Coordinates of C-alpha atoms in Angstrom, one line a residue:
X222 CA 98.5 58.8 119.7
X223 CA 95.5 60.7 120.9
X224 CA 97.6 63.8 121.4
X225 CA 98.8 63.7 117.8
X226 CA 95.3 63.3 116.6
X227 CA 94.1 66.2 118.8
X228 CA 96.9 68.5 117.6
X229 CA 96.2 67.6 114.0
X230 CA 92.5 68.4 114.4
X231 CA 93.4 71.7 116.1
X232 CA 95.8 72.6 113.3
X233 CA 93.2 71.8 110.7
X234 CA 90.6 73.9 112.5
X235 CA 93.1 76.8 112.6
X236 CA 93.7 76.4 108.9
X237 CA 90.0 76.5 108.2
X238 CA 89.5 79.6 110.3
X239 CA 92.5 81.4 108.7
X240 CA 91.2 80.4 105.2
X241 CA 87.8 81.7 106.0
X242 CA 89.2 84.9 107.4
X243 CA 91.3 85.6 104.3
X244 CA 88.3 84.9 102.0
X245 CA 86.2 87.2 104.1
X246 CA 88.9 89.9 103.9
X247 CA 89.1 89.5 100.2
X248 CA 85.4 89.8 99.8
X249 CA 85.2 92.8 102.0
X250 CA 88.3 94.3 100.4
X251 CA 90.0 94.7 103.8
X252 CA 93.4 95.6 102.4
X253 CA 94.9 96.3 105.8
X254 CA 94.2 92.7 107.0
X255 CA 95.3 91.2 103.7
X256 CA 98.6 93.2 103.8
X257 CA 99.0 92.1 107.5
X258 CA 98.6 88.4 106.6
X259 CA 100.9 88.7 103.6
X260 CA 98.5 87.7 100.8
X261 CA 100.3 89.3 97.9
X262 CA 98.0 88.0 95.1
X263 CA 94.9 89.1 97.0
X264 CA 96.3 92.5 97.7
X265 CA 97.2 93.0 94.0
X266 CA 93.8 91.8 92.9
X267 CA 92.1 94.3 95.2
X268 CA 94.5 97.1 94.2
X269 CA 93.6 96.4 90.5
X270 CA 89.9 96.9 91.4
X271 CA 90.7 100.4 92.6
X272 CA 90.7 99.8 96.4
X273 CA 91.7 102.7 98.6
X274 CA 95.5 102.1 99.3
X275 CA 95.7 104.7 102.1
X276 CA 92.7 103.7 104.3
X277 CA 93.4 104.0 108.0
X278 CA 91.9 101.1 109.9
X279 CA 92.6 101.4 113.6
X280 CA 96.2 102.3 113.8
X281 CA 97.1 100.7 110.5
X282 CA 97.2 101.5 106.8
X283 CA 98.0 98.7 104.4
X284 CA 101.6 100.0 104.2
X285 CA 102.1 100.2 107.9
X286 CA 100.6 96.7 108.3
X287 CA 103.0 95.3 105.7
X288 CA 105.9 97.1 107.4
X289 CA 105.0 95.8 110.9
X290 CA 104.9 92.3 109.6
X291 CA 108.2 92.9 107.7
X292 CA 106.7 91.9 104.4
X293 CA 109.2 93.6 102.0
X294 CA 107.5 92.4 98.9
X295 CA 104.2 93.8 100.0
X296 CA 105.7 97.1 101.0
X297 CA 107.3 97.4 97.6
X298 CA 104.0 96.4 95.9
X299 CA 102.0 99.0 97.7
X300 CA 104.5 101.7 97.1
X301 CA 104.7 100.9 93.4
X302 CA 101.0 101.2 93.3
X303 CA 101.1 104.7 94.8
X304 CA 100.5 104.1 98.5
X305 CA 101.3 107.3 100.3
X306 CA 104.6 106.7 102.2
X307 CA 104.2 109.3 105.0
X308 CA 100.7 108.7 106.2
X309 CA 100.5 108.9 110.0
X310 CA 98.3 106.7 112.2
X311 CA 96.4 108.0 115.3
X312 CA 99.7 108.1 117.3
X313 CA 101.4 110.0 114.5
X314 CA 103.6 107.0 113.6
X315 CA 104.6 106.4 110.0
X316 CA 105.7 103.3 108.2
X317 CA 109.3 104.5 108.4
X318 CA 109.1 104.9 112.2
X319 CA 107.9 101.3 112.4
X320 CA 110.7 100.0 110.1
X321 CA 113.3 101.9 112.2
X322 CA 111.8 100.5 115.4
X323 CA 112.0 96.9 113.9
X324 CA 115.6 97.5 112.8
X325 CA 114.7 96.6 109.2
X326 CA 117.3 98.2 107.1
X327 CA 116.0 96.9 103.8
X328 CA 112.5 98.3 104.4
X329 CA 113.9 101.6 105.8
X330 CA 115.9 102.0 102.5
X331 CA 112.9 101.1 100.4
X332 CA 110.7 103.6 102.1
X333 CA 113.3 106.3 101.7
X334 CA 113.6 105.4 98.0
X335 CA 109.9 106.2 97.7
X336 CA 110.3 109.5 99.5
X337 CA 109.6 108.8 103.2
X338 CA 110.5 111.8 105.3
X339 CA 112.8 110.8 108.2
X340 CA 112.3 114.1 109.9
X341 CA 108.5 113.8 110.5
X342 CA 107.6 113.4 114.1
X343 CA 104.9 111.4 115.9
X344 CA 102.5 112.9 118.5
X345 CA 105.3 112.8 121.1
X346 CA 107.7 114.7 118.9
X347 CA 109.8 111.6 118.1
X348 CA 111.2 111.1 114.5
X349 CA 112.3 107.9 112.8
X350 CA 115.9 109.1 113.4
X351 CA 115.1 109.4 117.1
X352 CA 113.7 105.8 117.1
X353 CA 116.8 104.5 115.3
X354 CA 119.0 106.2 118.0
X355 CA 117.0 104.4 120.7
X356 CA 117.5 101.1 119.0
X357 CA 121.2 102.0 118.4
X358 CA 121.3 100.8 114.8
X359 CA 124.1 102.9 113.4
X360 CA 123.4 101.8 109.8
X361 CA 119.8 102.9 110.0
X362 CA 120.7 106.1 111.8
X363 CA 123.2 107.0 109.0
X364 CA 120.8 106.0 106.3
X365 CA 118.1 108.2 107.7
X366 CA 120.4 111.2 108.4
X367 CA 122.0 111.0 104.9
X368 CA 118.7 110.6 103.1
X369 CA 117.5 114.2 103.2
X370 CA 119.3 115.4 100.1
X371 CA 118.3 112.4 98.1
X372 CA 114.6 112.8 99.1
X373 CA 114.5 116.4 97.8
X374 CA 115.1 115.2 94.2
X375 CA 113.6 111.7 94.4
X376 CA 111.2 111.1 91.5
X377 CA 109.2 108.6 93.7
X378 CA 108.3 111.1 96.4
X379 CA 104.5 111.2 97.0

């Protein structure tokens, strides 16, 4: 019985801490952290106030954070609100490279729809296509390789 009570108290404390963190993020307009935690309504609210969608915090932009947490709805929301799709972090990684690494076909396709360039390379000279080859995901490899022509005429390209 004591263990259940203890676990309940710990969970409640974790809930309080997370709630306070999210509120603090909202107040400070930390779009990266809100995207990372998946708070769609808060992200949209901050976007509507004119927040910087392409800020680089550490190695994350809001878009990269949403991709890393595989939050398709937030990736789409950010792209629809003109987040730049090909911003590189300090290591030269783009959102598309992370999506390829995570084997997330749906996010790869979404990023390509909004004009992501599969031929950009990171600081080590590795592209999203190279990353997909390492993960051996044939569907993503083919999607990336065949996207070049579509990207050249894509109206969503940033």
